[in-house]
Amino acid sequence: MTKPLSGPVMCIVGARPNFMKMAPILRAFTAHEPPIPALLVHTGQHYDASMSDQLFEDLQLPRPDLNLEVGSGSHAVQTAEVMKRIEPAIDEHKPACVLVVGDVNSTLACTLVAVKKGVPVVHVEAGLRSGDRRMPEEINRVLTDQVADRLYTTERSAADHLAREGIADARICFAGNVMIDSLLSHKPRARPPAETLAAHGADPALVGAAAGYGVVTLHRPSNVDDAATLESLLGVLREVSETLPLVFALHPRTRGNIQRFGLEKLVTGGRIALLPPQGYLEMLGLMAGATVVLTDSGGLQEETTALGVPCLTLRENTERPITIAEGTNTMVGRDVQAIRDGVAVILAGQGKRGRVPERWDGRAAERIAADLYRWLADDPR
Ligand code: UD1
């Protein structure tokens, strides 16, 4: 006999990188026997159509049951607003647990509220560590993991970090990478890159050159909030674009700073196609066809590894070391010569080919659903 759960699993999404992680989890909950009831809450941390609605559509995510509409603000304001608004929702819906993904402010805010109300917290993508506590995401990761009751990891090194932080092994389950579940299931529907460029009035020939093209994303405060750093990164990208055309999908933070610092001249004209934030299927198509991806995103480091496309990470550290050890990722930091050299190696055909890490097989969400159901049926409280 199957025991009913004490309430729904309250699933939290807030910002763009959460959506591709939650979509396969919700599908696996529906497919589970018996189905696991879910209540989808969008905190509204990301609210632009291009940062949120478009991804819901591409990923066939159901409409959120609740939208907390917190919007932008300082870290304190954003975190506090999510906390204030999630509390009555937890009171009203009495979830069996709150499930959070990733490392954004919404992840930590909902975790703090749930744990203090005695509601179990489940963290998907636990145990990743960059070792850099200046990153807001690192603080969100460490604190969420410390109080979460059930932790699902994407790579084996995560369990070592958790063990060092005193988290009992019994709380941890190595499920694999749900973001790669999304990638594998949507890859057949990826949009051809030339179509994506044409749709935004950019020249589709840029992605048809013999050398191929590069894809760029940058949005980390450490790269884009300081004028000199951003100028130097855009300068080297401009230089790279003379050999390899670039498609640059601009995060709103980056677009704003380029204007504020008067750096438009570095990215306009020439062989750089500037696009607004892209939908999931567009980004997938752009990455899959690229010669190289230059990024400071966490997600793209993993997606390029799964696609077998060389990635140069414009950061000094990564919380996803398996993409370096086994995948296609190389850290180049913000050093312009290292970026130039990294591109040259790839253009010479010597980029990393890598292999797909263990349990990045499209079935991570299914493993989570099976484990979570057993765990909840045992009544973790
Ligand atoms: C957040 C996450 C980061 C993730 C990134 C993906 C945290 C601490 N950071 O950073 O881990 O990699 O999302 O995009 O949670 N803005 C808009 N429209 C939107 C959303 C944001 O214009 O829909 C602009 C606003 O000016 C806002 C700024 O972007 O102030 C930053 O947004 P915010 O959610 O604070 O952080 P991100 O930089 O997007």
Short mmCIF file of C-alpha atoms and ligand atoms in Angstrom, two decimals:
data_model
loop_
_atom_site.label_atom_id
_atom_site.label_comp_id
_atom_site.label_asym_id
_atom_site.label_seq_id
_atom_site.Cartn_x
_atom_site.Cartn_y
_atom_site.Cartn_z
CA MET A 1 0.00 0.00 0.00
CA THR A 2 1.27 3.50 -0.79
CA LYS A 3 1.10 6.07 1.95
CA PRO A 4 -0.18 9.55 0.98
CA LEU A 5 2.27 12.40 1.56
CA SER A 6 1.38 14.95 4.23
CA GLY A 7 1.13 17.71 1.59
CA PRO A 8 2.52 18.83 -1.76
CA VAL A 9 6.20 19.36 -2.49
CA MET A 10 6.55 23.14 -2.71
CA CYS A 11 8.91 23.70 -5.64
CA ILE A 12 10.67 27.08 -5.74
CA VAL A 13 11.98 28.86 -8.82
CA GLY A 14 13.16 32.46 -8.91
CA ALA A 15 15.81 33.20 -11.48
CA ARG A 16 16.66 32.03 -14.98
CA PRO A 17 19.05 29.19 -14.06
CA ASN A 18 16.36 27.60 -11.86
CA PHE A 19 13.86 26.95 -14.61
CA MET A 20 15.83 24.31 -16.55
CA LYS A 21 16.52 22.48 -13.31
CA MET A 22 12.91 22.43 -12.13
CA ALA A 23 11.26 21.39 -15.42
CA PRO A 24 12.51 17.76 -15.42
CA ILE A 25 11.81 17.42 -11.68
CA LEU A 26 8.16 18.36 -12.14
CA ARG A 27 7.89 15.93 -15.06
CA ALA A 28 9.42 13.15 -12.99
CA PHE A 29 6.99 13.88 -10.14
CA THR A 30 4.06 13.46 -12.54
CA ALA A 31 5.50 10.26 -14.00
CA HIS A 32 6.23 8.76 -10.58
CA GLU A 33 3.97 5.99 -9.40
CA PRO A 34 2.09 7.21 -7.44
CA PRO A 35 2.41 10.81 -8.75
CA ILE A 36 4.06 13.22 -6.34
CA PRO A 37 1.89 16.32 -5.82
CA ALA A 38 3.77 19.57 -6.50
CA LEU A 39 3.02 23.24 -5.98
CA LEU A 40 5.14 25.52 -8.17
CA VAL A 41 6.12 28.88 -6.69
CA HIS A 42 7.89 31.58 -8.74
CA THR A 43 9.41 34.21 -6.49
CA GLY A 44 9.58 36.72 -9.36
CA GLN A 45 13.31 37.43 -8.85
CA HIS A 46 13.56 37.37 -12.64
CA TYR A 47 10.53 38.92 -14.29
CA ASP A 48 11.47 40.10 -17.83
CA ALA A 49 9.74 38.12 -20.56
CA SER A 50 13.15 37.12 -21.92
CA MET A 51 14.49 36.04 -18.50
CA SER A 52 11.38 34.17 -17.37
CA ASP A 53 8.21 33.74 -19.51
CA GLN A 54 10.08 32.60 -22.61
CA LEU A 55 11.87 29.89 -20.63
CA PHE A 56 8.63 28.65 -19.10
CA GLU A 57 7.31 28.23 -22.61
CA ASP A 58 10.44 26.59 -24.06
CA LEU A 59 10.74 24.17 -21.15
CA GLN A 60 7.00 23.43 -21.09
CA LEU A 61 6.89 24.37 -17.43
CA PRO A 62 3.39 24.64 -16.00
CA ARG A 63 2.25 28.11 -14.99
CA PRO A 64 3.32 28.77 -11.41
CA ASP A 65 0.63 28.15 -8.81
CA LEU A 66 1.91 31.26 -7.04
CA ASN A 67 4.01 34.24 -8.11
CA LEU A 68 5.51 36.29 -5.29
CA GLU A 69 6.54 39.11 -7.67
CA VAL A 70 9.53 40.28 -5.64
CA GLY A 71 11.44 41.81 -8.56
CA SER A 72 14.90 43.38 -8.33
CA GLY A 73 16.60 44.97 -5.34
CA SER A 74 19.75 44.79 -3.26
CA HIS A 75 20.59 41.32 -1.93
CA ALA A 76 19.09 42.27 1.43
CA VAL A 77 15.87 43.64 -0.03
CA GLN A 78 15.41 40.80 -2.49
CA THR A 79 16.10 38.09 0.10
CA ALA A 80 13.90 39.75 2.70
CA GLU A 81 11.00 40.23 0.28
CA VAL A 82 11.09 36.57 -0.74
CA MET A 83 11.16 35.57 2.94
CA LYS A 84 8.20 37.79 3.83
CA ARG A 85 6.12 36.58 0.93
CA ILE A 86 6.88 32.85 1.10
CA GLU A 87 5.94 32.54 4.77
CA PRO A 88 2.15 32.90 4.37
CA ALA A 89 2.28 30.57 1.36
CA ILE A 90 3.92 27.87 3.47
CA ASP A 91 1.34 28.45 6.22
CA GLU A 92 -1.51 28.16 3.76
CA HIS A 93 -0.36 25.17 1.70
CA LYS A 94 1.35 23.10 4.43
CA PRO A 95 3.86 21.44 2.11
CA ALA A 96 5.42 18.07 2.93
CA CYS A 97 8.73 19.77 2.11
CA VAL A 98 10.13 22.78 0.27
CA LEU A 99 12.35 21.89 -2.70
CA VAL A 100 14.91 24.46 -3.83
CA VAL A 101 17.41 24.27 -6.68
CA GLY A 102 20.73 25.98 -7.37
CA ASP A 103 22.21 28.94 -5.55
CA VAL A 104 20.26 32.11 -6.21
CA ASN A 105 18.88 34.48 -3.56
CA SER A 106 15.43 32.87 -3.82
CA THR A 107 16.99 29.49 -2.96
CA LEU A 108 18.40 30.71 0.34
CA ALA A 109 15.43 32.91 1.25
CA CYS A 110 12.90 30.07 0.98
CA THR A 111 15.23 27.66 2.74
CA LEU A 112 15.58 29.96 5.77
CA VAL A 113 11.84 30.41 6.14
CA ALA A 114 10.98 26.73 5.71
CA VAL A 115 13.61 25.39 8.07
CA LYS A 116 12.58 27.72 10.89
CA LYS A 117 8.95 26.63 10.46
CA GLY A 118 10.00 22.99 10.82
CA VAL A 119 9.27 22.22 7.16
CA PRO A 120 11.91 19.89 5.64
CA VAL A 121 14.09 21.45 2.95
CA VAL A 122 15.34 19.55 -0.08
CA HIS A 123 18.24 21.02 -2.07
CA VAL A 124 18.91 19.96 -5.64
CA GLU A 125 22.46 20.75 -6.86
CA ALA A 126 23.93 20.61 -3.36
CA GLY A 127 27.58 20.65 -2.39
CA LEU A 128 29.06 22.74 -5.23
CA ARG A 129 31.76 25.09 -3.93
CA SER A 130 33.90 27.68 -5.67
CA GLY A 131 35.77 28.40 -2.45
CA ASP A 132 35.18 32.09 -3.13
CA ARG A 133 33.02 33.66 -0.45
CA ARG A 134 32.90 36.98 -2.30
CA MET A 135 30.39 35.35 -4.65
CA PRO A 136 26.84 35.79 -3.40
CA GLU A 137 26.01 32.35 -4.81
CA GLU A 138 28.71 30.71 -2.66
CA ILE A 139 27.09 32.12 0.49
CA ASN A 140 23.70 30.90 -0.73
CA ARG A 141 25.12 27.41 -1.37
CA VAL A 142 26.92 27.02 1.95
CA LEU A 143 23.98 28.22 4.05
CA THR A 144 21.33 26.29 2.14
CA ASP A 145 23.26 23.03 2.40
CA GLN A 146 23.97 23.53 6.07
CA VAL A 147 20.27 23.43 6.99
CA ALA A 148 18.77 21.34 4.16
CA ASP A 149 17.42 17.95 5.22
CA ARG A 150 17.93 16.08 1.94
CA LEU A 151 20.71 17.01 -0.48
CA TYR A 152 20.95 15.86 -4.09
CA THR A 153 24.36 16.22 -5.73
CA THR A 154 25.44 16.44 -9.37
CA GLU A 155 29.06 15.30 -9.08
CA ARG A 156 31.03 13.22 -6.58
CA SER A 157 33.26 16.07 -5.32
CA ALA A 158 30.15 17.66 -3.80
CA ALA A 159 29.94 14.99 -1.10
CA ASP A 160 33.53 15.77 -0.05
CA HIS A 161 32.68 19.45 0.43
CA LEU A 162 29.58 18.56 2.42
CA ALA A 163 31.52 16.10 4.60
CA ARG A 164 34.09 18.83 5.37
CA GLU A 165 31.24 21.10 6.46
CA GLY A 166 29.96 18.43 8.86
CA ILE A 167 26.95 17.30 6.84
CA ALA A 168 26.11 13.65 7.49
CA ASP A 169 26.45 11.32 4.54
CA ALA A 170 22.96 9.92 5.25
CA ARG A 171 21.46 13.28 4.14
CA ILE A 172 23.17 13.14 0.73
CA CYS A 173 22.11 11.37 -2.46
CA PHE A 174 24.22 11.46 -5.68
CA ALA A 175 21.40 11.86 -8.20
CA GLY A 176 23.19 13.37 -11.21
CA ASN A 177 22.53 16.57 -13.11
CA VAL A 178 18.92 17.63 -13.71
CA MET A 179 20.03 20.48 -15.96
CA ILE A 180 21.44 17.88 -18.33
CA ASP A 181 18.07 16.07 -18.22
CA SER A 182 16.61 19.26 -19.72
CA LEU A 183 19.39 19.61 -22.25
CA LEU A 184 19.05 16.06 -23.55
CA SER A 185 15.28 16.17 -23.79
CA HIS A 186 15.21 19.53 -25.61
CA LYS A 187 18.20 19.13 -27.89
CA PRO A 188 16.16 17.78 -30.81
CA ARG A 189 14.08 20.99 -30.70
CA ALA A 190 17.05 23.40 -30.53
CA ARG A 191 16.68 26.37 -32.85
CA PRO A 192 19.19 26.66 -35.72
CA PRO A 193 21.66 29.51 -34.97
CA ALA A 194 21.12 31.31 -38.31
CA GLU A 195 17.38 31.53 -37.55
CA THR A 196 18.09 32.98 -34.12
CA LEU A 197 20.32 35.69 -35.58
CA ALA A 198 17.85 36.53 -38.34
CA ALA A 199 15.02 36.79 -35.78
CA HIS A 200 16.97 39.59 -34.07
CA GLY A 201 17.97 41.43 -37.22
CA ALA A 202 21.61 40.22 -37.02
CA ASP A 203 23.43 38.88 -40.08
CA PRO A 204 22.95 35.08 -40.21
CA ALA A 205 26.17 34.81 -42.26
CA LEU A 206 28.08 35.46 -39.00
CA VAL A 207 27.33 31.89 -37.89
CA GLY A 208 28.04 30.40 -41.31
CA ALA A 209 31.77 31.24 -41.58
CA ALA A 210 34.29 28.42 -42.12
CA ALA A 211 35.99 28.93 -38.74
CA GLY A 212 32.58 28.75 -37.09
CA TYR A 213 31.59 31.22 -34.39
CA GLY A 214 31.90 31.76 -30.67
CA VAL A 215 29.11 32.31 -28.14
CA VAL A 216 29.59 34.77 -25.28
CA THR A 217 27.68 35.38 -22.06
CA LEU A 218 28.86 37.54 -19.16
CA HIS A 219 26.85 38.62 -16.15
CA ARG A 220 28.83 38.04 -12.93
CA PRO A 221 29.13 41.24 -10.90
CA SER A 222 32.90 40.57 -10.63
CA ASN A 223 33.18 40.81 -14.44
CA VAL A 224 30.61 43.39 -15.40
CA ASP A 225 30.13 45.80 -12.48
CA ASP A 226 33.60 47.36 -12.66
CA ALA A 227 34.20 49.66 -15.64
CA ALA A 228 37.89 48.81 -16.16
CA THR A 229 37.31 45.05 -15.95
CA LEU A 230 34.36 45.15 -18.33
CA GLU A 231 36.28 47.36 -20.76
CA SER A 232 39.23 44.98 -20.81
CA LEU A 233 37.00 41.92 -21.34
CA LEU A 234 35.03 43.59 -24.13
CA GLY A 235 38.32 44.72 -25.68
CA VAL A 236 39.68 41.20 -25.94
CA LEU A 237 36.34 39.91 -27.25
CA ARG A 238 36.46 42.56 -29.92
CA GLU A 239 39.91 41.36 -30.88
CA VAL A 240 38.80 37.69 -30.96
CA SER A 241 35.88 38.64 -33.20
CA GLU A 242 38.33 39.67 -35.91
CA THR A 243 39.25 35.99 -36.31
CA LEU A 244 36.09 34.35 -35.03
CA PRO A 245 32.64 35.98 -35.26
CA LEU A 246 30.92 36.17 -31.87
CA VAL A 247 27.30 35.93 -30.78
CA PHE A 248 26.88 37.79 -27.48
CA ALA A 249 23.63 37.22 -25.56
CA LEU A 250 23.40 40.16 -23.18
CA HIS A 251 22.10 39.82 -19.62
CA PRO A 252 20.19 42.97 -18.51
CA ARG A 253 22.85 43.75 -15.91
CA THR A 254 25.58 43.67 -18.58
CA ARG A 255 23.58 45.67 -21.09
CA GLY A 256 22.95 48.33 -18.44
CA ASN A 257 26.62 48.55 -17.46
CA ILE A 258 27.85 48.75 -21.07
CA GLN A 259 25.64 51.82 -21.46
CA ARG A 260 26.50 53.29 -18.08
CA PHE A 261 30.25 53.00 -18.71
CA GLY A 262 29.96 54.21 -22.34
CA LEU A 263 31.45 51.00 -23.80
CA GLU A 264 28.98 50.51 -26.68
CA LYS A 265 31.67 51.16 -29.27
CA LEU A 266 33.46 47.95 -28.27
CA VAL A 267 30.50 45.75 -29.07
CA THR A 268 28.76 47.47 -31.97
CA GLY A 269 29.55 46.95 -35.62
CA GLY A 270 32.23 44.48 -36.55
CA ARG A 271 31.68 40.80 -36.24
CA ILE A 272 29.83 40.69 -32.94
CA ALA A 273 26.11 39.93 -33.04
CA LEU A 274 24.54 41.48 -29.93
CA LEU A 275 21.38 39.70 -28.88
CA PRO A 276 18.99 40.10 -25.96
CA PRO A 277 18.82 37.23 -23.40
CA GLN A 278 17.89 34.16 -25.41
CA GLY A 279 15.24 31.52 -24.95
CA TYR A 280 16.27 28.01 -23.96
CA LEU A 281 15.96 26.50 -27.43
CA GLU A 282 17.83 29.40 -29.04
CA MET A 283 20.70 29.17 -26.55
CA LEU A 284 20.87 25.41 -26.96
CA GLY A 285 21.11 25.75 -30.74
CA LEU A 286 23.75 28.49 -30.47
CA MET A 287 25.89 26.48 -28.04
CA ALA A 288 25.57 23.17 -29.85
CA GLY A 289 26.84 24.72 -33.11
CA ALA A 290 29.62 26.83 -31.57
CA THR A 291 33.36 26.42 -32.00
CA VAL A 292 33.85 27.82 -28.50
CA VAL A 293 31.74 29.27 -25.70
CA LEU A 294 33.22 32.09 -23.60
CA THR A 295 31.28 32.58 -20.40
CA ASP A 296 31.15 33.29 -16.69
CA SER A 297 27.94 31.31 -16.20
CA GLY A 298 27.87 28.17 -14.07
CA GLY A 299 25.22 26.47 -16.17
CA LEU A 300 26.98 26.97 -19.49
CA GLN A 301 30.13 25.30 -18.16
CA GLU A 302 28.08 22.16 -17.60
CA GLU A 303 25.99 22.39 -20.75
CA THR A 304 29.07 22.73 -22.99
CA THR A 305 30.60 19.69 -21.29
CA ALA A 306 27.45 17.69 -22.03
CA LEU A 307 27.48 18.94 -25.64
CA GLY A 308 31.21 18.30 -26.14
CA VAL A 309 31.82 21.96 -27.08
CA PRO A 310 35.00 23.66 -25.76
CA CYS A 311 34.30 26.27 -23.09
CA LEU A 312 36.56 29.05 -21.80
CA THR A 313 35.45 30.25 -18.39
CA LEU A 314 36.19 33.90 -17.68
CA ARG A 315 36.45 33.44 -13.92
CA GLU A 316 39.20 32.68 -11.44
CA ASN A 317 37.44 29.64 -9.98
CA THR A 318 34.61 27.25 -10.60
CA GLU A 319 32.21 25.40 -8.34
CA ARG A 320 31.84 22.75 -11.07
CA PRO A 321 35.34 21.18 -11.20
CA ILE A 322 34.21 18.09 -13.05
CA THR A 323 33.74 20.23 -16.18
CA ILE A 324 37.51 20.84 -16.05
CA ALA A 325 38.65 17.39 -14.93
CA GLU A 326 36.43 15.43 -17.32
CA GLY A 327 34.63 17.90 -19.55
CA THR A 328 35.48 20.57 -22.09
CA ASN A 329 36.00 23.50 -19.74
CA THR A 330 39.20 25.57 -19.30
CA MET A 331 39.56 28.41 -16.79
CA VAL A 332 41.10 31.49 -18.33
CA GLY A 333 40.16 34.03 -15.69
CA ARG A 334 40.14 37.67 -16.74
CA ASP A 335 43.64 37.66 -18.13
CA VAL A 336 43.47 38.91 -21.71
CA GLN A 337 46.49 36.90 -22.84
CA ALA A 338 45.04 33.69 -21.36
CA ILE A 339 41.77 34.39 -23.19
CA ARG A 340 43.60 34.99 -26.50
CA ASP A 341 45.68 31.83 -26.02
CA GLY A 342 42.64 29.78 -25.08
CA VAL A 343 40.84 30.78 -28.26
CA ALA A 344 43.95 30.13 -30.38
CA VAL A 345 44.29 26.58 -29.02
CA ILE A 346 40.66 25.84 -29.86
CA LEU A 347 40.90 27.39 -33.33
CA ALA A 348 43.95 25.19 -33.95
CA GLY A 349 41.66 22.21 -33.35
CA GLN A 350 43.26 21.38 -30.01
CA GLY A 351 40.33 22.25 -27.75
CA LYS A 352 39.22 19.79 -25.08
CA ARG A 353 36.87 17.08 -26.26
CA GLY A 354 36.07 15.73 -22.81
CA ARG A 355 33.61 13.06 -21.79
CA VAL A 356 30.19 13.23 -20.22
CA PRO A 357 30.37 12.87 -16.41
CA GLU A 358 28.77 10.07 -14.43
CA ARG A 359 24.98 10.32 -14.04
CA TRP A 360 24.64 13.21 -16.50
CA ASP A 361 22.48 10.81 -18.41
CA GLY A 362 19.04 12.41 -18.59
CA ARG A 363 17.67 10.43 -15.63
CA ALA A 364 18.65 12.54 -12.63
CA ALA A 365 15.13 13.85 -11.98
CA GLU A 366 13.75 10.33 -12.08
CA ARG A 367 16.28 9.30 -9.39
CA ILE A 368 15.32 12.32 -7.29
CA ALA A 369 11.59 11.55 -7.53
CA ALA A 370 12.12 7.93 -6.48
CA ASP A 371 14.39 8.82 -3.57
CA LEU A 372 12.32 11.78 -2.40
CA TYR A 373 9.11 9.79 -2.38
CA ARG A 374 10.68 7.08 -0.21
CA TRP A 375 12.17 9.69 2.07
CA LEU A 376 8.92 11.63 2.51
CA ALA A 377 6.88 8.46 2.98
CA ASP A 378 9.16 7.63 5.93
CA ASP A 379 8.16 11.00 7.39
CA PRO A 380 11.47 12.84 7.85
CA ARG A 381 10.10 14.70 10.87
C1 UD1 B 1 20.97 35.98 -10.63
C2 UD1 B 1 21.67 34.99 -9.70
C3 UD1 B 1 22.86 34.36 -10.44
C4 UD1 B 1 22.43 33.78 -11.75
C5 UD1 B 1 21.75 34.85 -12.57
C6 UD1 B 1 21.30 34.37 -13.93
C7 UD1 B 1 21.65 35.63 -7.32
C8 UD1 B 1 22.49 36.11 -6.20
N1 UD1 B 1 22.22 35.66 -8.52
O1 UD1 B 1 21.89 37.03 -10.88
O2 UD1 B 1 23.38 33.33 -9.64
O3 UD1 B 1 23.57 33.29 -12.43
O4 UD1 B 1 20.62 35.31 -11.82
O5 UD1 B 1 20.76 35.39 -14.68
O6 UD1 B 1 20.52 35.23 -7.08
N2 UD1 B 1 17.09 42.33 -14.25
C9 UD1 B 1 16.19 42.67 -15.22
N3 UD1 B 1 15.19 41.80 -15.50
C10 UD1 B 1 15.05 40.62 -14.86
C11 UD1 B 1 15.97 40.29 -13.85
C12 UD1 B 1 16.99 41.15 -13.56
O7 UD1 B 1 16.28 43.71 -15.83
O8 UD1 B 1 14.12 39.86 -15.19
C13 UD1 B 1 18.21 43.26 -13.97
C14 UD1 B 1 17.90 44.21 -12.85
O9 UD1 B 1 18.54 45.42 -13.14
C15 UD1 B 1 18.57 43.57 -11.65
C16 UD1 B 1 19.79 42.92 -12.30
O10 UD1 B 1 19.35 42.50 -13.58
O11 UD1 B 1 18.88 44.48 -10.66
C17 UD1 B 1 20.32 41.75 -11.54
O12 UD1 B 1 19.28 40.80 -11.27
P1 UD1 B 1 19.39 39.85 -9.97
O13 UD1 B 1 18.29 38.87 -9.94
O14 UD1 B 1 19.62 40.65 -8.76
O15 UD1 B 1 20.76 39.07 -10.20
P2 UD1 B 1 21.39 38.43 -11.51
O16 UD1 B 1 22.62 39.21 -11.82
O17 UD1 B 1 20.41 38.19 -12.60
#
